[in-house]
CSV table of C-alpha atoms and ligand atoms in Angstrom, one decimal:
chain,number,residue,atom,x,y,z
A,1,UNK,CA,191.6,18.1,26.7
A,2,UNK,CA,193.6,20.0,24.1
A,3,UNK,CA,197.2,21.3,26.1
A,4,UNK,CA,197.5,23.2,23.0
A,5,UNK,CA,193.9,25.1,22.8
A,6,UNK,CA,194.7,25.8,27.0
A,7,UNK,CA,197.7,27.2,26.2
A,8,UNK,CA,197.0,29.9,23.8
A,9,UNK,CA,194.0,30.7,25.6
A,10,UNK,CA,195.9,31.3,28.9
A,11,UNK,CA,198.0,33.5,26.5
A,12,UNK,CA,196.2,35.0,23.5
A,13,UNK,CA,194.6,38.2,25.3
A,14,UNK,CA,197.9,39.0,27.0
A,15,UNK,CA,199.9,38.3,24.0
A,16,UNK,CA,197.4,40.5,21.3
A,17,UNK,CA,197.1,43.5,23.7
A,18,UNK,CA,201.4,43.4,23.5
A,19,UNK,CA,201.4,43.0,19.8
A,20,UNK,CA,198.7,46.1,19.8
A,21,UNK,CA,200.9,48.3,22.4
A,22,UNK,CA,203.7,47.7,21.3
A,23,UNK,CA,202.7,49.4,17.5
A,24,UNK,CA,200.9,51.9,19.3
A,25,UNK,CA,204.0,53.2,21.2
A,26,UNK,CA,206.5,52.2,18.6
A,27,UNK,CA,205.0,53.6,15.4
A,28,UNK,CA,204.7,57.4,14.7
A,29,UNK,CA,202.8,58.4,11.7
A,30,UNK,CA,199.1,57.6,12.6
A,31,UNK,CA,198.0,56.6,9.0
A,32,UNK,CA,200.7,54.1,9.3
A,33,UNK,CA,199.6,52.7,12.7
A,34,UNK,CA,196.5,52.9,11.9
A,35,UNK,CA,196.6,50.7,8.4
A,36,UNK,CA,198.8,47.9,10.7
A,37,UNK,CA,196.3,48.0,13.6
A,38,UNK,CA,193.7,47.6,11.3
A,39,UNK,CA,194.6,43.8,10.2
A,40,UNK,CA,196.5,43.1,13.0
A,41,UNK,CA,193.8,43.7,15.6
A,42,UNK,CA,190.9,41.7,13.5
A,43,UNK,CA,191.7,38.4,15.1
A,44,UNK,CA,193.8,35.8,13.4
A,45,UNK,CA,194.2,32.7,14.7
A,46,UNK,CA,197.6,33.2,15.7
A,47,UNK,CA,198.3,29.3,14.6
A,48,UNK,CA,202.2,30.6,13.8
A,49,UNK,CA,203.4,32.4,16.9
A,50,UNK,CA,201.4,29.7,19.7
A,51,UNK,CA,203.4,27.2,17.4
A,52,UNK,CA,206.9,28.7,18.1
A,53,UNK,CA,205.8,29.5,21.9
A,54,UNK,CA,204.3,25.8,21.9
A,55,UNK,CA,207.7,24.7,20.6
A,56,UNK,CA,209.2,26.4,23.1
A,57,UNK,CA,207.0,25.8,26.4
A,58,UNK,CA,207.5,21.8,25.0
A,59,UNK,CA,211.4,21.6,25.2
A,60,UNK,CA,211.1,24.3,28.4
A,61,UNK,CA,208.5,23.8,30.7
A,62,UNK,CA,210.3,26.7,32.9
A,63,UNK,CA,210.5,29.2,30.5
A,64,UNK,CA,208.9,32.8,30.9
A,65,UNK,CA,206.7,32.5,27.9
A,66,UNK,CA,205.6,36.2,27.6
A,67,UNK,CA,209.6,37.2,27.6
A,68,UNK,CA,209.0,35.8,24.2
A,69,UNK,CA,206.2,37.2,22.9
A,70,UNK,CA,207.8,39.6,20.6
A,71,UNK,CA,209.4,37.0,18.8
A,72,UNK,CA,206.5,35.0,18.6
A,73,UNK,CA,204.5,39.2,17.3
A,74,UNK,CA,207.3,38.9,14.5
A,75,UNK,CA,205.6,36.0,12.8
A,76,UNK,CA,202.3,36.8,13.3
A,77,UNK,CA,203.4,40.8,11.9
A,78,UNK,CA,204.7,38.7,8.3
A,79,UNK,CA,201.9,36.7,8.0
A,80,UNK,CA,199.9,39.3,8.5
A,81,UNK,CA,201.7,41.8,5.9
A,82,UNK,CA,201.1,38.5,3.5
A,83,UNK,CA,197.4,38.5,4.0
A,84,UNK,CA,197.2,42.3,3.4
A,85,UNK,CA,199.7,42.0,0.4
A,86,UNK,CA,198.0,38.6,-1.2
A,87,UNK,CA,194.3,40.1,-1.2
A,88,UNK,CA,195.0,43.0,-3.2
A,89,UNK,CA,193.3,43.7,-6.1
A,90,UNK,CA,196.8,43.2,-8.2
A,91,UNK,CA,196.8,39.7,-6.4
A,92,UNK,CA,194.2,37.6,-5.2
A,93,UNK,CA,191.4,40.4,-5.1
A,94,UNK,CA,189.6,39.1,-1.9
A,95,UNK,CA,187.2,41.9,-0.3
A,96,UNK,CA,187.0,40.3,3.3
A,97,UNK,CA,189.5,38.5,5.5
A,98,UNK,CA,189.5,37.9,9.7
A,99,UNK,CA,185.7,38.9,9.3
A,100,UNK,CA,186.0,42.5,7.7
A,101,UNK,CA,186.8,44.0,4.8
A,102,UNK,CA,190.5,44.0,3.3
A,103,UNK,CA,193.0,46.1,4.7
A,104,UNK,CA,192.6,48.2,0.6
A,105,UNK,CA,188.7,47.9,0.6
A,106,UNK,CA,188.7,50.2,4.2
A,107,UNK,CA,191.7,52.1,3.5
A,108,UNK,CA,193.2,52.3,-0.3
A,109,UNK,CA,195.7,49.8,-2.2
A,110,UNK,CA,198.3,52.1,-1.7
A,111,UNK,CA,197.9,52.7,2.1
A,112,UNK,CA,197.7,48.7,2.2
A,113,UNK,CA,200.6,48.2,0.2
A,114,UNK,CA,202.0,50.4,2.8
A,115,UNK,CA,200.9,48.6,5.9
A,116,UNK,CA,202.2,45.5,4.4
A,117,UNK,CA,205.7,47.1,4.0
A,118,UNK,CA,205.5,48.5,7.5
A,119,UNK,CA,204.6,45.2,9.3
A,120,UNK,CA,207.3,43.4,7.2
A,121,UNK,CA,209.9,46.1,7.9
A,122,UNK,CA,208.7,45.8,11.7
A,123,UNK,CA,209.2,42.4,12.1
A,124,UNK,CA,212.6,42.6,12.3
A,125,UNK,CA,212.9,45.4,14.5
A,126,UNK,CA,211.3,43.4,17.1
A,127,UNK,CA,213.5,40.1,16.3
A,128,UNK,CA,216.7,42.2,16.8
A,129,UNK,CA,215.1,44.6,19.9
A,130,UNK,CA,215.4,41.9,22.6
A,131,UNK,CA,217.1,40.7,25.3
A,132,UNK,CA,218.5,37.5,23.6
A,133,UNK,CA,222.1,37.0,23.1
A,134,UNK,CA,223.1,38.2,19.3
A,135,UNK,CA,224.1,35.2,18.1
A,136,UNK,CA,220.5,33.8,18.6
A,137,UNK,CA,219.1,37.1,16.8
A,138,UNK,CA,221.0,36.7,14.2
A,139,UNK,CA,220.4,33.2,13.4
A,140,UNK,CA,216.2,34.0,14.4
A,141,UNK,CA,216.5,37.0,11.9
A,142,UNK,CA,218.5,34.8,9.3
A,143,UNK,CA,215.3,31.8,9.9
A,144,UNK,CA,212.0,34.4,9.6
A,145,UNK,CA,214.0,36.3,6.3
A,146,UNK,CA,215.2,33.1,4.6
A,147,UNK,CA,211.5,31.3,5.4
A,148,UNK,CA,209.3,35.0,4.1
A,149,UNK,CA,211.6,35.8,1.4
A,150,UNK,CA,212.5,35.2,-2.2
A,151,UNK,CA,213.7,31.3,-1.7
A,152,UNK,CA,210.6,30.9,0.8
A,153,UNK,CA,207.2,32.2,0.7
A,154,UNK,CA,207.3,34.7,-1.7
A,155,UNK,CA,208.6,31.8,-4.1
A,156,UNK,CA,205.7,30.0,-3.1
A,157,UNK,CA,203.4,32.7,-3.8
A,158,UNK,CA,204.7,33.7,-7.3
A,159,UNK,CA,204.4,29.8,-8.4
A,160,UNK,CA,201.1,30.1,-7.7
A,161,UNK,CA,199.9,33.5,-9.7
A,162,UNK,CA,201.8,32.0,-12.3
A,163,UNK,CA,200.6,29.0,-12.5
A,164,UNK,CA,196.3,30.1,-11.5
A,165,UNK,CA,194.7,28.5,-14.2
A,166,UNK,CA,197.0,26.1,-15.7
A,167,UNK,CA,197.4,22.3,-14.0
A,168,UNK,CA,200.2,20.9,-12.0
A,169,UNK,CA,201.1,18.0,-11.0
A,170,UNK,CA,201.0,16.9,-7.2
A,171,UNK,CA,204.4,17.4,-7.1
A,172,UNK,CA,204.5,20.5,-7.8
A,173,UNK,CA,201.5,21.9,-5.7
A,174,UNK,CA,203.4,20.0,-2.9
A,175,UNK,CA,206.2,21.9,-3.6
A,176,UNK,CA,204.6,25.4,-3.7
A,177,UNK,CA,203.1,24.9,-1.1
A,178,UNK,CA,205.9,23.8,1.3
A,179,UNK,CA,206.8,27.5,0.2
A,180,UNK,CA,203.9,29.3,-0.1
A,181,UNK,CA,202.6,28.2,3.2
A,182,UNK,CA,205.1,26.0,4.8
A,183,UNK,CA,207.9,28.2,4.7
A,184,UNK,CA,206.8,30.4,8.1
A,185,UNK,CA,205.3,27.6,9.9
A,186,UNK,CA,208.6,25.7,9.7
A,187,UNK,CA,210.1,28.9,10.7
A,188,UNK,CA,207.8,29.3,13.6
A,189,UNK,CA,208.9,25.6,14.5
A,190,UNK,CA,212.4,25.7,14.1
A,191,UNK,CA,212.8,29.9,16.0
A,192,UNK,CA,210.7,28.1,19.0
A,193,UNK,CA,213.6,25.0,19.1
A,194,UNK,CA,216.7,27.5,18.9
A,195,UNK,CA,214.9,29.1,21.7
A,196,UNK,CA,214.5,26.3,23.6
A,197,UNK,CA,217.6,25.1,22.8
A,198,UNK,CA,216.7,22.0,21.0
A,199,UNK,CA,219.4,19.2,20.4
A,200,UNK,CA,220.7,18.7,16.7
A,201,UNK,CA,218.8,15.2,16.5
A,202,UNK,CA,215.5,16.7,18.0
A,203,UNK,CA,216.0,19.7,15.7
A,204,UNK,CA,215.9,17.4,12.8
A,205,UNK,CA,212.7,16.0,14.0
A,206,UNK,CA,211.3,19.4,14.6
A,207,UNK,CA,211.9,20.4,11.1
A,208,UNK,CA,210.2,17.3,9.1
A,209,UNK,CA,207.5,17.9,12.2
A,210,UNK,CA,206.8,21.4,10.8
A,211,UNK,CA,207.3,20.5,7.3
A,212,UNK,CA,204.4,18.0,7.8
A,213,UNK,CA,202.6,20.9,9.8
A,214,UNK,CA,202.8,22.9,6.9
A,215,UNK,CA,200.9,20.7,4.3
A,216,UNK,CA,198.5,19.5,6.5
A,217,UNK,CA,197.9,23.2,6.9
A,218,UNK,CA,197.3,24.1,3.4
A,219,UNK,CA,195.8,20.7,3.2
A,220,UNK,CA,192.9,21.9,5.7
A,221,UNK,CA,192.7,25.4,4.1
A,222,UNK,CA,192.0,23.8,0.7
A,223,UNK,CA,189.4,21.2,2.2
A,224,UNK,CA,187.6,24.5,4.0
A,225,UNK,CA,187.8,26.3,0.8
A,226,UNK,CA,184.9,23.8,-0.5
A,227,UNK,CA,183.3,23.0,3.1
A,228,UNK,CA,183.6,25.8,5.1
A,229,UNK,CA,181.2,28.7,5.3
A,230,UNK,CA,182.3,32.6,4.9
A,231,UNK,CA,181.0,33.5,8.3
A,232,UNK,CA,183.3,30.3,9.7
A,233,UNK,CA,186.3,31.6,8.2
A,234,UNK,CA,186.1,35.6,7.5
A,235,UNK,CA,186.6,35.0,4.1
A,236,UNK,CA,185.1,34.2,0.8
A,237,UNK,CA,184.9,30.5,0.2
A,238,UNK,CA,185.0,28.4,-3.1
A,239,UNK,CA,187.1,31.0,-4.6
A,240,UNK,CA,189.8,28.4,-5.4
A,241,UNK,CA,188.0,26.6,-7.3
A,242,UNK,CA,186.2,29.2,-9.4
A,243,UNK,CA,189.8,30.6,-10.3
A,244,UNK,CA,191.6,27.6,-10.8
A,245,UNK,CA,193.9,27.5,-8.2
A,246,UNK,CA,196.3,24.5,-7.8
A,247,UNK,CA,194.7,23.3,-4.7
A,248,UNK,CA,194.9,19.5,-3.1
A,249,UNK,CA,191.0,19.2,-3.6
A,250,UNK,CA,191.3,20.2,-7.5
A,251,UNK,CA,194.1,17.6,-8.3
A,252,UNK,CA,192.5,15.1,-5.6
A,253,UNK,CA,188.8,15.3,-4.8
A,254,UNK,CA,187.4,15.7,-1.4
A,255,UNK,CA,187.7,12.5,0.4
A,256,UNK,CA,191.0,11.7,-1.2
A,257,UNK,CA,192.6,14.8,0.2
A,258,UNK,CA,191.1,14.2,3.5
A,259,UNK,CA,193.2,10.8,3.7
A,260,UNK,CA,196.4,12.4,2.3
A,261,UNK,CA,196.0,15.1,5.2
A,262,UNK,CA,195.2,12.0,7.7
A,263,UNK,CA,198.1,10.3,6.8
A,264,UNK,CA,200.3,13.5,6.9
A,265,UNK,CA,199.0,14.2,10.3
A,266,UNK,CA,200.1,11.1,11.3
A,267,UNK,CA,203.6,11.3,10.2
A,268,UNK,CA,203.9,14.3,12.1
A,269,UNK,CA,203.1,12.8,15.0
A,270,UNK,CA,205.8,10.2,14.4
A,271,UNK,CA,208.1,12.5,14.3
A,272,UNK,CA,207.2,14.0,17.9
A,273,UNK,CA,207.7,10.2,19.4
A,274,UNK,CA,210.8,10.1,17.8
A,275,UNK,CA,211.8,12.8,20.3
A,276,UNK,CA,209.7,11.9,23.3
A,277,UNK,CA,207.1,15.1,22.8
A,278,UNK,CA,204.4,13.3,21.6
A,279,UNK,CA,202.4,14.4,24.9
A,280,UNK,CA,203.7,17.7,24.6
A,281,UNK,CA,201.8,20.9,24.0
A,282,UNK,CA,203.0,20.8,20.4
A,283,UNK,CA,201.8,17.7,19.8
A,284,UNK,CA,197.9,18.3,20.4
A,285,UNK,CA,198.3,21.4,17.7
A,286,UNK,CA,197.8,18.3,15.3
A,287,UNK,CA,194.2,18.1,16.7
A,288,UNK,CA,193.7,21.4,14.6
A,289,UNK,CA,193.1,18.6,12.0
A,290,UNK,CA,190.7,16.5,13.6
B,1,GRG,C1,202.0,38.3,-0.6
B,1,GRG,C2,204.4,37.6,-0.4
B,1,GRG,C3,203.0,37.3,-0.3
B,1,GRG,C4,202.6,36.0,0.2
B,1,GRG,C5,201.2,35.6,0.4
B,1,GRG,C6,199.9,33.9,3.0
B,1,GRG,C7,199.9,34.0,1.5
B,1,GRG,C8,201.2,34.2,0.9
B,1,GRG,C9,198.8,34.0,0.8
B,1,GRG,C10,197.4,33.9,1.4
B,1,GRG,C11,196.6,32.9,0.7
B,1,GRG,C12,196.6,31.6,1.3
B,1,GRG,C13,195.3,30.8,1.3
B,1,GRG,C14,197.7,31.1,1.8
B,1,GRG,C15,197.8,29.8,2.4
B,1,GRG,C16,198.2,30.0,3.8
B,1,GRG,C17,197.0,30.3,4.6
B,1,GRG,C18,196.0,29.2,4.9
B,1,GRG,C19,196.8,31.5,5.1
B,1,GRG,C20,195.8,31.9,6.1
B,1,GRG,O1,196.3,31.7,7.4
B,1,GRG,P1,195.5,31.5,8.7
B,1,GRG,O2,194.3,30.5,8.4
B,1,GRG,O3,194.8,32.9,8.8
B,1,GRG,O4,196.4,31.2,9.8
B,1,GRG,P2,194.6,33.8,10.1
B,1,GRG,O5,193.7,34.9,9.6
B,1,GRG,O6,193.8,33.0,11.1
B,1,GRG,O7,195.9,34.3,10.6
């Protein structure tokens, strides 16, 4: 039994048909809607808004989960504008992602440049368009910026162009990637325990949780590049490699970056018992990894 795997299938439907009404009767200009729809609806995984509703259902069993589900959309509407953004042609050039072609290959890069924008811009009009006090909107709207923006993911992201090609070391592909890709799924984490109103202590536990998340993440992704298949994951595989991206299998090899993401697993699951969730929802998102 996976509590996690239950739990987003008792919710996925209910929560993508919001995130799809909600742009339908909030957004205006049809090319507009139309570009967002387009990446939005093709089925992600939605790994980063279940974590921050997991986070939340965890430290509240009694809480109203879909009273939440438009700050769990605003995640899922930045990662998404990241996908669009990172697989344009100026970027990572990919021609399929979530099973279909790119957001530019269907529309143009400037209309997906534009979707990006708009799903980026949205984000926060849903994080502030709630019935939460203002304090907690503020401080949600203060996590999701400082996590997306220029000290968090985007930092992450231009380490990487920059560096495609030339070698780091460990260190420093850890480092970008606690950016590139940990940056929202510690933010996802840490909006889910303000909601929830987490303690300080199990706050701090919360955060090295998601930080361990987060590599073991990109960890996986990495792994997949050189084992999945492109119908497994709607996208091109072994692209990584053939570019010279700074990726965990590259500086490690195969079976030494399975043990590193084994072991990081496994600290992350420390950090739940620290706090007593370690039969919690949140804590069977770690079989993602298994
Ligand atoms: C363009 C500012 C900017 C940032 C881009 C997300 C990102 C940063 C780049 C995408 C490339 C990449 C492989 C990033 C690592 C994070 C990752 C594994 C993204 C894919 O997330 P999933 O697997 O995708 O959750 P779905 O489609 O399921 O939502």
């Amino acid at each position: 039994m996976n509590q996690f795997i239950e739990f987003q299938q008792q919710y996925l439907k209910q929560f993508n048909d919001y995130l799809h009404q909600q742009l339908v009767q909030e957004v205006h200009q049809p090319q507009v809607l139309e570009g967002m729809l387009y990446s939005l609806d093709a089925g992600g995984k939605r790994i980063r808004p279940f974590l921050m509703l997991a986070t939340l259902k965890s430290l509240q069993d009694n809480t109203i989960i879909t009273d939440y589900f438009k700050i769990a959309g605003s995640i899922e509407l930045i990662h998404t504008y990241s996908l669009i953004h990172d697989d344009l042609p100026e970027m990572d050039n990919d021609d399929y992602r979530r099973g279909q072609l790119t957001n530019h290959k269907k529309f143009t890069p400037a209309r997906a440049v534009l979707a990006g924008d708009s799903l980026l811009t949205h984000a926060f009009i849903w994080l502030t368009a709630n019935q939460l006090p203002s304090e907690i909107k503020t401080q949600l709207v203060q996590i999701l910026a400082q996590s997306a923006g220029a000290n968090g993911m985007i930092a992450g992201q231009m380490i990487d162009i920059i560096n495609t090609g030339k070698k780091l070391s460990l260190e420093e592909v850890t480092h970008l990637d606690n950016q590139k890709t940990g940056a929202l799924i510690t933010a996802a984490v840490q909006m889910g325990a303000l909601c929830g109103q987490a303690s300080a202590d199990v706050m701090v536990h919360l955060q090295r949780f998601s930080q361990d998340f987060g590599l073991a993440f990109q960890i996986y992704d990495d792994l997949l590049d050189v084992t999945g298949s492109q119908s497994q994951l709607g996208k091109k595989v072994g692209k990584d490699q053939l570019e010279g991206k700074n990726t965990y299998v590259r500086l490690l090899g195969i079976a030494p970056a399975q043990k590193k993401l084994a072991a990081i697993v496994q600290a992350a699951r420390q950090e739940l018992t620290a706090v007593h969730l370690d039969k919690s929802i949140l804590a069977d998102a770690l079989k993602y990894f298994d």
